Coordinates of C-alpha atoms in Angstrom, one line a residue:
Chain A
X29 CA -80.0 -136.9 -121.8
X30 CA -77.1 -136.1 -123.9
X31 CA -78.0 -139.2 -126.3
X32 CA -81.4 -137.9 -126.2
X33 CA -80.6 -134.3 -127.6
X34 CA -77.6 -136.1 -130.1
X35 CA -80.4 -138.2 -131.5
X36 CA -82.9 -135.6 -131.7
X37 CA -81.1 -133.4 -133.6
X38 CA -79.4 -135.7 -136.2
X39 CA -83.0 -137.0 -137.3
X40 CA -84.5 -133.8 -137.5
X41 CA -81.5 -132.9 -139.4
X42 CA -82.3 -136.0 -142.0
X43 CA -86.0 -135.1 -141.8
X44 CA -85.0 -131.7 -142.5
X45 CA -83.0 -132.8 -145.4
X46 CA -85.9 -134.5 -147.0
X47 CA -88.2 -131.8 -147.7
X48 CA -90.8 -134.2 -149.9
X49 CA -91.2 -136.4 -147.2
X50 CA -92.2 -133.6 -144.6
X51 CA -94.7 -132.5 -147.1
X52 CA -96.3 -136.0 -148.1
X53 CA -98.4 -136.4 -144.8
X54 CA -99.8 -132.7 -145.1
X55 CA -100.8 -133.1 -148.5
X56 CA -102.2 -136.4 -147.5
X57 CA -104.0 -134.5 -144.6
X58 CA -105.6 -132.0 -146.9
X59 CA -106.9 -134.4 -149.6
X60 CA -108.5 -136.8 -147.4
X61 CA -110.2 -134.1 -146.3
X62 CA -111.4 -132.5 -149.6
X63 CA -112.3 -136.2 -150.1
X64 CA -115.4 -135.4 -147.4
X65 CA -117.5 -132.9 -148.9
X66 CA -117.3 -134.3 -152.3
X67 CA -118.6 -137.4 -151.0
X68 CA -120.9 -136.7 -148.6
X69 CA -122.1 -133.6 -148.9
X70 CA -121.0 -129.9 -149.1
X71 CA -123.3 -128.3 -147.1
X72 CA -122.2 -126.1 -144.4
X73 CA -124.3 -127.3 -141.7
X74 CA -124.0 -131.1 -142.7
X75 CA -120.0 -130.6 -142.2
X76 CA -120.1 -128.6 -139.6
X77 CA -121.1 -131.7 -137.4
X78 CA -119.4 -134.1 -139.7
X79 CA -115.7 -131.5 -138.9
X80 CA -114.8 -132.9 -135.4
X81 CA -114.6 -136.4 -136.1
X82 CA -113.4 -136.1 -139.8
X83 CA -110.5 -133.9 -138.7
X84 CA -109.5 -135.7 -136.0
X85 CA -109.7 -139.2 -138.5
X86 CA -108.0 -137.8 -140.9
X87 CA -105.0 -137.0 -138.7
X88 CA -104.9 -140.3 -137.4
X89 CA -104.9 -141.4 -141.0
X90 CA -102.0 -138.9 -142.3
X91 CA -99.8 -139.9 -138.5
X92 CA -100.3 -143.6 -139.3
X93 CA -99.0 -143.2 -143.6
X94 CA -95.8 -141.9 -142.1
X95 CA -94.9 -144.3 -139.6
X96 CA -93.6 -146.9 -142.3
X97 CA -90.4 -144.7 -142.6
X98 CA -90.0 -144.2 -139.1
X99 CA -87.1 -146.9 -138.8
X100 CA -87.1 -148.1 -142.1
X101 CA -83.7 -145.9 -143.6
X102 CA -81.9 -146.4 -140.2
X103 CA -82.5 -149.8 -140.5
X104 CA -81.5 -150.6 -144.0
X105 CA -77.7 -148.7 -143.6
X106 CA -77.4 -150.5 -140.4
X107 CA -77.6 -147.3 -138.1
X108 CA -79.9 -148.7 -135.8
X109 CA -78.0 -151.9 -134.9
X110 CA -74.9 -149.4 -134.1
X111 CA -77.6 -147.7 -131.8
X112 CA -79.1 -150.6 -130.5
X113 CA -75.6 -152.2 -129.8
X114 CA -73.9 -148.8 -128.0
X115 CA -73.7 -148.7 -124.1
X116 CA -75.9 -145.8 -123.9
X117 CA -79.6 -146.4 -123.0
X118 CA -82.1 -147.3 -125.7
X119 CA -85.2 -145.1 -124.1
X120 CA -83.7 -141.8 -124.8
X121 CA -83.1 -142.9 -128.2
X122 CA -86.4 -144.3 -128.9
X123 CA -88.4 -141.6 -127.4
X124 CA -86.3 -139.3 -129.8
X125 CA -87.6 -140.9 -132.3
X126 CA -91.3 -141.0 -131.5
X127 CA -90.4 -137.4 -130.7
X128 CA -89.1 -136.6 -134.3
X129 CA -92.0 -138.1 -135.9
X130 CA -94.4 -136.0 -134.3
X131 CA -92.3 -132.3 -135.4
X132 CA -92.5 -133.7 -138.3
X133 CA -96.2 -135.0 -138.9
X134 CA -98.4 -134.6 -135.9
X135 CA -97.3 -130.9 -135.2
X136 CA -97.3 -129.5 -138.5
X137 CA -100.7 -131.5 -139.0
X138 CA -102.4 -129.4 -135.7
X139 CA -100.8 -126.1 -136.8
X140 CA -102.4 -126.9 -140.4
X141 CA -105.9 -127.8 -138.7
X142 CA -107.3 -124.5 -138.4
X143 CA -107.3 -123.4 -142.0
X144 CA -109.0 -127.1 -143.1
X145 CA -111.2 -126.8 -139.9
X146 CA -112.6 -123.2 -141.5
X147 CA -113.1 -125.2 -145.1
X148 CA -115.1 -127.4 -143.1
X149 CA -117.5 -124.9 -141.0
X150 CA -116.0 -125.8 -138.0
X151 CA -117.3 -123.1 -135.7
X152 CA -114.8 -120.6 -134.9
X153 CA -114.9 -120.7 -131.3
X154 CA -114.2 -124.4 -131.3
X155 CA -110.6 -123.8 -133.5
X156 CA -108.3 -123.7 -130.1
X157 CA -109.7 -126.6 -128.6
X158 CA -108.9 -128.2 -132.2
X159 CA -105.9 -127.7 -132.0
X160 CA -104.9 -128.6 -127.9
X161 CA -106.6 -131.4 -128.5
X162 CA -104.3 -132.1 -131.7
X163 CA -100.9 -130.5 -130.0
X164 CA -101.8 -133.1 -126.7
X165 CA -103.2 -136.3 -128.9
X166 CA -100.8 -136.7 -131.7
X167 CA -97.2 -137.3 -130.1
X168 CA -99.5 -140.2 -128.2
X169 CA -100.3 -141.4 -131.6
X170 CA -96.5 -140.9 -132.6
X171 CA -95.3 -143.3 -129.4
X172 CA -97.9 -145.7 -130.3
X173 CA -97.3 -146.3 -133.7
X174 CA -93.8 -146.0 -133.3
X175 CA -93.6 -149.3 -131.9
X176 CA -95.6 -151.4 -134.6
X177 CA -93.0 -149.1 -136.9
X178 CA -90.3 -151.0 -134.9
X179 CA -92.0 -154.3 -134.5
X180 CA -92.5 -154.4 -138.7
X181 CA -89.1 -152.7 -139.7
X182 CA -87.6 -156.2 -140.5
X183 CA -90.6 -156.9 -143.1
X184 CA -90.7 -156.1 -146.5
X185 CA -94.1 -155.3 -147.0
X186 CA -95.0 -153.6 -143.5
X187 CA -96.7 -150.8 -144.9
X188 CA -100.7 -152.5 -144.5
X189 CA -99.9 -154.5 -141.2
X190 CA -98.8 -151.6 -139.4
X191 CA -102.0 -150.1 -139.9
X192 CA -104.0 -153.1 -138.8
X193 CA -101.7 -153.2 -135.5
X194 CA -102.3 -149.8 -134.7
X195 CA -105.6 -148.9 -135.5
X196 CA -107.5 -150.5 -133.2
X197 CA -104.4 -148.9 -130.1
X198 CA -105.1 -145.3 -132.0
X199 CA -109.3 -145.7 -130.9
X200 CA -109.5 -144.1 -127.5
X201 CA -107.0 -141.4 -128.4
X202 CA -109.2 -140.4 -131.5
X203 CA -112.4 -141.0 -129.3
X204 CA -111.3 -138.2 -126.3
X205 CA -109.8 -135.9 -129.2
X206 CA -112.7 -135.9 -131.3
X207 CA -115.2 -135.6 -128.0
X208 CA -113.0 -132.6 -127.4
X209 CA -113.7 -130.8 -130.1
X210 CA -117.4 -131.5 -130.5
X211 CA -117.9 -130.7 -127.2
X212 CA -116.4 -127.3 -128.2
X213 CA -118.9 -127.1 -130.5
X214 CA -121.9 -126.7 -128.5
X215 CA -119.4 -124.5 -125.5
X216 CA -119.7 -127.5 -123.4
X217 CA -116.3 -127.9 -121.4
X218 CA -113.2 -130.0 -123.1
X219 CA -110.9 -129.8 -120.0
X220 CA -111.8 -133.5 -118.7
X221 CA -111.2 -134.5 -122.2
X222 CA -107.9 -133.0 -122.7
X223 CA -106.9 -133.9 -118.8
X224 CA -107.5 -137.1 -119.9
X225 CA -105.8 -136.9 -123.5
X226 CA -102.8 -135.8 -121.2
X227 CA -102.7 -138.7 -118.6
X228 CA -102.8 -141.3 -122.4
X229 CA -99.8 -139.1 -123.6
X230 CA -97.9 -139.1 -119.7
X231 CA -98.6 -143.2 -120.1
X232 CA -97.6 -143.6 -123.1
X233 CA -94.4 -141.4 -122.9
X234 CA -93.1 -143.6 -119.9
X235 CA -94.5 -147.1 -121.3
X236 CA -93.9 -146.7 -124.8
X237 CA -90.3 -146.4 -125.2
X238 CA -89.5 -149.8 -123.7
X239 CA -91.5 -151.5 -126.3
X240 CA -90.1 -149.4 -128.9
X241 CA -86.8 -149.9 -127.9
X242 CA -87.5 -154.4 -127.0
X243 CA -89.4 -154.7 -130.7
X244 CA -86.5 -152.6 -132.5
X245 CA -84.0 -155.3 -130.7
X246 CA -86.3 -158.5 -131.8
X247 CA -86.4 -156.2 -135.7
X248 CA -82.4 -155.7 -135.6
X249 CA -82.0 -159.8 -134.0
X250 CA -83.3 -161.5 -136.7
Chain B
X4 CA -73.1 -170.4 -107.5
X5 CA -76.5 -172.2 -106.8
X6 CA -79.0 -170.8 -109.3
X7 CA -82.1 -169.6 -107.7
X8 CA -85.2 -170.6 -108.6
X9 CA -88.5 -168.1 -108.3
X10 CA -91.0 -170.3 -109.2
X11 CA -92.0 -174.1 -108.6
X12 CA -90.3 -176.7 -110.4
X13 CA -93.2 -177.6 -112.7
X14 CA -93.0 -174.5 -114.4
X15 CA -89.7 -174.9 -115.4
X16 CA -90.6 -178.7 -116.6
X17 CA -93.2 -176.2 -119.1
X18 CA -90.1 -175.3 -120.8
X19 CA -89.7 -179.1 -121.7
X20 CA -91.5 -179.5 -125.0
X21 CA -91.6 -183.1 -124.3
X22 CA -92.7 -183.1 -121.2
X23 CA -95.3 -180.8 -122.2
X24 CA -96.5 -182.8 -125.2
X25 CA -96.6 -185.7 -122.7
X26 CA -98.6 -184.1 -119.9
X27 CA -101.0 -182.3 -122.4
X28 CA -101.3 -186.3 -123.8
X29 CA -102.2 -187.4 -120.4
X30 CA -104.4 -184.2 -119.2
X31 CA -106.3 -183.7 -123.1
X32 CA -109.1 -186.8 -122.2
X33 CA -110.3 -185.8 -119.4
X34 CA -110.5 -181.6 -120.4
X35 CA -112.1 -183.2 -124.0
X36 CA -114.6 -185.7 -121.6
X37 CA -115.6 -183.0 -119.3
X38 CA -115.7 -180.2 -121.8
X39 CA -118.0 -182.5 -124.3
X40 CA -120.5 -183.1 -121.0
X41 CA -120.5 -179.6 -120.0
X42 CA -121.7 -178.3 -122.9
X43 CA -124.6 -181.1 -123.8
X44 CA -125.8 -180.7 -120.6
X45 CA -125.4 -177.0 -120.6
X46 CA -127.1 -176.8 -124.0
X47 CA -130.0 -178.8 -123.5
X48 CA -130.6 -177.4 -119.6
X49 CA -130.0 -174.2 -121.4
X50 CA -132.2 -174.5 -125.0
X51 CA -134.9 -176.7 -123.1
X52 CA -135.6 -176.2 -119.4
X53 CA -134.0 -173.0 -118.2
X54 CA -137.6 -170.6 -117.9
X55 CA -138.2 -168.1 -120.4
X56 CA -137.0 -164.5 -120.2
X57 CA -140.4 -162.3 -119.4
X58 CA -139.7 -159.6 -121.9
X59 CA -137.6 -161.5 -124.5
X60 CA -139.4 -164.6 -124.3
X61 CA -137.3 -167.4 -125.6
X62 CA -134.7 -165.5 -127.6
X63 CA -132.6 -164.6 -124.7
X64 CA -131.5 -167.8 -124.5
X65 CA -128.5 -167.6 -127.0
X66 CA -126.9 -165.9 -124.0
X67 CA -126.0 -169.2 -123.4
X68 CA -123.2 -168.9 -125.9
X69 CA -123.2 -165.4 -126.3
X70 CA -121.8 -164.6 -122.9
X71 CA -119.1 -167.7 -123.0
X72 CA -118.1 -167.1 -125.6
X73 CA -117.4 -163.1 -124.8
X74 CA -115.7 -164.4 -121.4
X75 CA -113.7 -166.4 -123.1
X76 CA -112.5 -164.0 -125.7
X77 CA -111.1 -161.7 -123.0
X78 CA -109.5 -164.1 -121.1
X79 CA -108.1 -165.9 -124.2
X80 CA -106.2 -162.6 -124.9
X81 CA -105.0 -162.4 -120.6
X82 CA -103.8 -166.2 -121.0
X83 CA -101.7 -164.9 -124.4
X84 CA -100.3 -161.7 -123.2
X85 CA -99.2 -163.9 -119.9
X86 CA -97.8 -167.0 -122.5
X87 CA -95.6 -164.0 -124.7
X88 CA -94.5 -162.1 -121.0
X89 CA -93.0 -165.7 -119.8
X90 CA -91.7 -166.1 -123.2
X91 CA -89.8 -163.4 -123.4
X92 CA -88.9 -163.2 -119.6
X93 CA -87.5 -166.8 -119.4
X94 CA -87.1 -167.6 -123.1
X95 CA -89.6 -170.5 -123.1
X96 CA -90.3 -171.7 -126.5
X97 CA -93.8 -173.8 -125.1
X98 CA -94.7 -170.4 -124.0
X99 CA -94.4 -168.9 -127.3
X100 CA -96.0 -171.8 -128.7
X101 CA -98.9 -171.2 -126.3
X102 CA -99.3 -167.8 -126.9
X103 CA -99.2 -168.8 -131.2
X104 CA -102.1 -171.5 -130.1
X105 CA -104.3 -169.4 -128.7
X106 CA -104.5 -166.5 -131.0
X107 CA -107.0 -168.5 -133.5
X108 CA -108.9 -169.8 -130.7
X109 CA -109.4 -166.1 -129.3
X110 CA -110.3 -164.7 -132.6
X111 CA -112.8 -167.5 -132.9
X112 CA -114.1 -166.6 -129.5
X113 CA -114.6 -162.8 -130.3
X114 CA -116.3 -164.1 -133.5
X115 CA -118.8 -166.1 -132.0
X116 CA -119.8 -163.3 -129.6
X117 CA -120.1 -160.8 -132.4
X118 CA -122.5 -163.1 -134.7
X119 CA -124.6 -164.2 -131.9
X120 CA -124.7 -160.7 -130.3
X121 CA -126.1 -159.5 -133.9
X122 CA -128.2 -162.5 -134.0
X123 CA -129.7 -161.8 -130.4
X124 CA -130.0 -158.0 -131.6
X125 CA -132.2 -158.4 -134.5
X126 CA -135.2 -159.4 -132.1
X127 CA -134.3 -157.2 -128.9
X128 CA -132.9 -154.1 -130.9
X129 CA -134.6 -154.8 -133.5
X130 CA -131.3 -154.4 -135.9
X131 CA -128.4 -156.3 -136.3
X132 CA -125.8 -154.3 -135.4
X133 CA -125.8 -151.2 -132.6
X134 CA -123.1 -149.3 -131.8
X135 CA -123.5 -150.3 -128.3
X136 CA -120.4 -150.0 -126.0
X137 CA -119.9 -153.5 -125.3
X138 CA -120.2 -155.0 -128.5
X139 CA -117.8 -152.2 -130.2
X140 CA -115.3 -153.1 -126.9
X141 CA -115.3 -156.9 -128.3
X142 CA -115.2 -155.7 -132.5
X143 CA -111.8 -153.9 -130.8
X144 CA -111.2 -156.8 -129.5
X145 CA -111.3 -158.7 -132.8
X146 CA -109.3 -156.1 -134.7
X147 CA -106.7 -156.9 -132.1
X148 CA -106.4 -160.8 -132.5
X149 CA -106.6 -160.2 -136.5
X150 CA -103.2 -157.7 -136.0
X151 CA -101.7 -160.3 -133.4
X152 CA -102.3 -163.1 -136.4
X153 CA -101.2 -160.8 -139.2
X154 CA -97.9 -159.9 -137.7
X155 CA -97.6 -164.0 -137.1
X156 CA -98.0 -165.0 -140.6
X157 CA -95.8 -162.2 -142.0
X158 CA -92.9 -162.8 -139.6
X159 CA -90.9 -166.2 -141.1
X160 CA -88.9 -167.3 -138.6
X161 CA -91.2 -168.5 -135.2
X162 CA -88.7 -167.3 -132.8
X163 CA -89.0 -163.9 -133.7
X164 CA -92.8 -163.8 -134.5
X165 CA -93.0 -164.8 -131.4
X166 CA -91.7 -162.4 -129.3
X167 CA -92.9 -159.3 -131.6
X168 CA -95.7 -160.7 -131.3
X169 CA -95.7 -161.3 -127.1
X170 CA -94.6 -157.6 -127.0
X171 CA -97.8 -156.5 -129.2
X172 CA -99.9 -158.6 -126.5
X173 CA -98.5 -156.8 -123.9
X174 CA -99.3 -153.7 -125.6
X175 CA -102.8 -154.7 -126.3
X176 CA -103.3 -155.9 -123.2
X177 CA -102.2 -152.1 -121.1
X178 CA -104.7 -150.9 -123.4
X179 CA -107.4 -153.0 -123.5
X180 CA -108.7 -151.6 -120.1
X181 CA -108.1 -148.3 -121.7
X182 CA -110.1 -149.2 -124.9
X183 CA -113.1 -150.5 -122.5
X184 CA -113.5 -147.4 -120.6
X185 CA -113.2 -144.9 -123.4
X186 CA -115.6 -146.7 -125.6
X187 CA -118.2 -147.2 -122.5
X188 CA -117.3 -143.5 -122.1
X189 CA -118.1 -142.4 -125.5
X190 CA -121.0 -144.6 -125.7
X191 CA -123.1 -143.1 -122.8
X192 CA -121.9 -139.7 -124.3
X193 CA -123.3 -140.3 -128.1
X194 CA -126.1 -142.9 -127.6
X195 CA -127.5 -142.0 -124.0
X196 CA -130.5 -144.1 -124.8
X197 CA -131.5 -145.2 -128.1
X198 CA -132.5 -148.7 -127.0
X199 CA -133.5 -149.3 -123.1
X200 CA -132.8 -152.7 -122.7
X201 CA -134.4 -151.8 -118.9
X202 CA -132.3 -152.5 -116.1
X203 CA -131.9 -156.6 -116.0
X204 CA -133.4 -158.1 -112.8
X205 CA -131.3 -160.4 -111.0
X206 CA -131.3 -163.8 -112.7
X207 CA -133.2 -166.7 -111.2
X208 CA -130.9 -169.8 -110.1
X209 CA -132.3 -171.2 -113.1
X210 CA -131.4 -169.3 -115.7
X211 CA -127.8 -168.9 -114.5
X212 CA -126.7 -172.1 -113.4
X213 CA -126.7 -173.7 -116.8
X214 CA -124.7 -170.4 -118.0
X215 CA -122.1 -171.0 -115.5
X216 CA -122.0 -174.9 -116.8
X217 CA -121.9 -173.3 -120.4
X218 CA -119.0 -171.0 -119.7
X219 CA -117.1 -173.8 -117.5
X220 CA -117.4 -176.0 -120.1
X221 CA -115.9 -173.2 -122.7
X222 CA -113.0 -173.7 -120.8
X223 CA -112.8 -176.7 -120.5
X224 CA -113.0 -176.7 -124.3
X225 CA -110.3 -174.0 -124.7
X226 CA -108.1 -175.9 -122.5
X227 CA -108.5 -178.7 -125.1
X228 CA -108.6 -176.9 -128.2
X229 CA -105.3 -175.2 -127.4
X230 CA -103.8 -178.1 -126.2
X231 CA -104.4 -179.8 -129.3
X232 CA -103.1 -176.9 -131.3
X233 CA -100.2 -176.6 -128.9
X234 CA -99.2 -180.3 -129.7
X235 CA -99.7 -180.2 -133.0
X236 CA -97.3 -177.3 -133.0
X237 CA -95.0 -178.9 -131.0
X238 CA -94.3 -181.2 -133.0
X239 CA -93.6 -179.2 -136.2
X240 CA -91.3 -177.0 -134.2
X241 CA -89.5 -180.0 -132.8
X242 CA -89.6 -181.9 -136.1
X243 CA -85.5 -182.4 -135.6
X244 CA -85.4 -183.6 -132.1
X245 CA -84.6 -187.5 -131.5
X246 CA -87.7 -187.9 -129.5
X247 CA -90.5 -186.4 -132.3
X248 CA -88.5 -188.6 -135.1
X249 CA -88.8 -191.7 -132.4
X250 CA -92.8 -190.9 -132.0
X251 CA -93.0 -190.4 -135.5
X252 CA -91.6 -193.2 -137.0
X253 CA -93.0 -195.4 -134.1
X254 CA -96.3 -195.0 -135.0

């Protein structure tokens, strides 16, 4: 626990200390999605159906862009080998990690949702659900990714394969979120939805970190 | 101390690249004999005798690779999740060439099942593709193998790529029941019925009999296939040994 806290805190220290990069996936986030209406079309009913799935998409998208970095600097100055090599336990350290990325992307990216959900005439009643679904989905999208992060940080040009590893892991997440939401939409109930966006994010919180933590050693080995 | 041993001795002769290059030698005939007459005799029962379908007349009969070749893209990914588990559980380098061997194969598989489900489609759907729960399960599918193979070419050294990659399968392989449910899930949600492809009855002996000769003798073929890709691979991982130089240079 106490490794878990120590390494919590120093990374959110060093995200903290990068301001540019906490602002890169947000800004990534909004863009994709002034990319929608200008290419489909903006008219307020059209986007109103098109908002569930395009939100939830785009967040995928904007979690995914930051995972290259997840390891990457601890890597290079040989951090994570001291890490990997101390006697403490590596699944406090790697679901500190997973837990980091999301404050920094997956978090701020629900808290932003609301004001891009209004752009897009997302009804107003369907806003909370939104953003549960967001606040319950994305740190399962953090764990995930975070170990194709780990299993690429060796490689020099990671940045495309971790997408293709994790895309097709990401799909039943983004299908439950976004069925969430659209159910919202017409006041059908989201509660199986999010129960079951919950048991993915319970899984993945006790799975995940041992493959984090057995790529990062095969990453570090070689 | 006296080592224990948890499973049979064969298993650990696998771990033996010779003695799995020679056993696969001795075993490849007779999977590459039984496969070849499986599938001629499957084909033609299947093509030219099995009855016709009463609604889909004789275009259902491409389920005679169609389904196969589905079954065996699911299993091919079971049989390399289990190859990259043993490899990283006992360090087996066969196994990790095994699991490197099948990937292709798999993809393949997954192919085949895509094409001819779009090509059975067009005359039942009436469109290529449909968003249909099953065939975007196996397009997931796909995806999957193409990640497992992209992660193997841009890894340099095979030990390494081989365990990442085992630990990817396992991944994939806690999710792919997850994957299945959610997309039959958010099929039946979206589509509830845009085609009725009614309620199969029951296949007659007829029609299913050649399909289980069809999808033995896929595995009979994959049995082949990856043995031939396994020793091929053998070989140029065990290029230094005395034994590969001796066969080589033999020959």
């Amino acid at each position: 626990m106490k490794v878990f806290w120590a390494e919590l805190s120093r990374d959110l220290l060093l995200a903290y200390r990068r301001k540019g990069d906490l602002l890169n996936p947000l800004l990534f986030f909004v863009m994709v999605l002034a990319l929608f209406p200008l290419g489909v079309s903006p008219a307020p009913d059209f986007l109103s159906q098109l908002a569930p799935g395009v939100l939830w998409v785009a967040a995928l998208l904007a979690a995914l862009l930051s995972l290259d970095n997840l390891f990457k600097s601890d890597f290079e100055d040989g951090t994570l080998e001291q890490l990997l090599l101390s006697s403490e336990s590596t699944y406090p350290i790697a679901l500190a990690k997973a837990l980091v990325h999301w404050l920094t992307t997956g978090l701020p990216l629900a808290l932003l949702a609301p004001l891009l959900a209004v752009m897009l005439f997302l009804p107003s009643h369907a806003i909370p659900t939104l953003v549960v679904s967001l606040l319950i989905g994305t740190p399962t999208l953090s764990l995930i990714g975070a170990i194709a992060s780990a299993l690429t940080v060796g490689l020099k040009k990671g940045g495309v394969l971790i997408s293709l590893l994790v895309i097709p892991l990401y799909i039943p997440v983004l299908i439950f979120g976004a069925s969430a939401v659209q159910n919202a939409t017409q006041h059908l109930p989201v509660q199986a939805y999010l129960a079951i966006l919950g048991s993915m994010l319970a899984l993945s919180i006790v799975l995940a970190p041992f493959a984090i933590a057995a790529s990062l050693r095969v990453s570090v080995s070689s | 101390m006296v080592k224990k041993q948890f499973m049979p001795k064969w298993f650990y002769q696998l771990a033996s690249p010779k003695w799995c290059y020679q056993i696969s030698g001795t075993l490849l005939p007779y999977f590459l004999i039984t496969a070849l007459v499986l599938l001629t005799a499957g084909l033609v029962w299947g093509f030219a005798f099995a009855p016709q379908d009463y609604q889909q007349g004789n275009s259902f009969r491409i389920i005679y690779i169609h389904v196969p070749s589905a079954i065996l893209a699911q299993s091919i990914y079971l049989t390399m999740a289990i190859a990259g588990g043993i490899g990283i559980i006992w360090k087996m380098k066969v196994a990790d060439m095994v699991a490197y061997a099948c990937a292709p194969i798999g993809a393949s598989m997954a192919f085949i099942a895509l094409l001819t489900g779009a090509i059975w489609g067009k005359p039942t759907w009436g469109s290529w593709w449909v968003w249909d729960a099953r065939l975007t399960s196996m397009l997931i599918l796909l995806f999957l193998y193409f990640g497992v193979m992209a992660l193997y070419s841009a890894m340099e050294k095979p030990e390494t790529a081989a365990r990442s990659v085992a630990i990817l399968a396992l991944v994939g392989l806690v999710n792919i029941p997850i994957i299945k449910y959610s997309v039959d899930w958010w099929n039946t949600l979206h589509q509830p019925a845009t085609f009725t492809l009614t309620e199969k009855p029951a296949m007659p002996v007829e029609m299913w009999l050649p399909l289980l000769v069809m999808v033995i003798g896929f595995y009979c073929f994959f049995a082949s296939a990856l043995m031939l890709r396994l020793r091929n691979e053998i070989l140029n991982r065990e290029k230094r040994a005395g034994w590969v130089k001796q066969l080589v240079s033999g020959q």
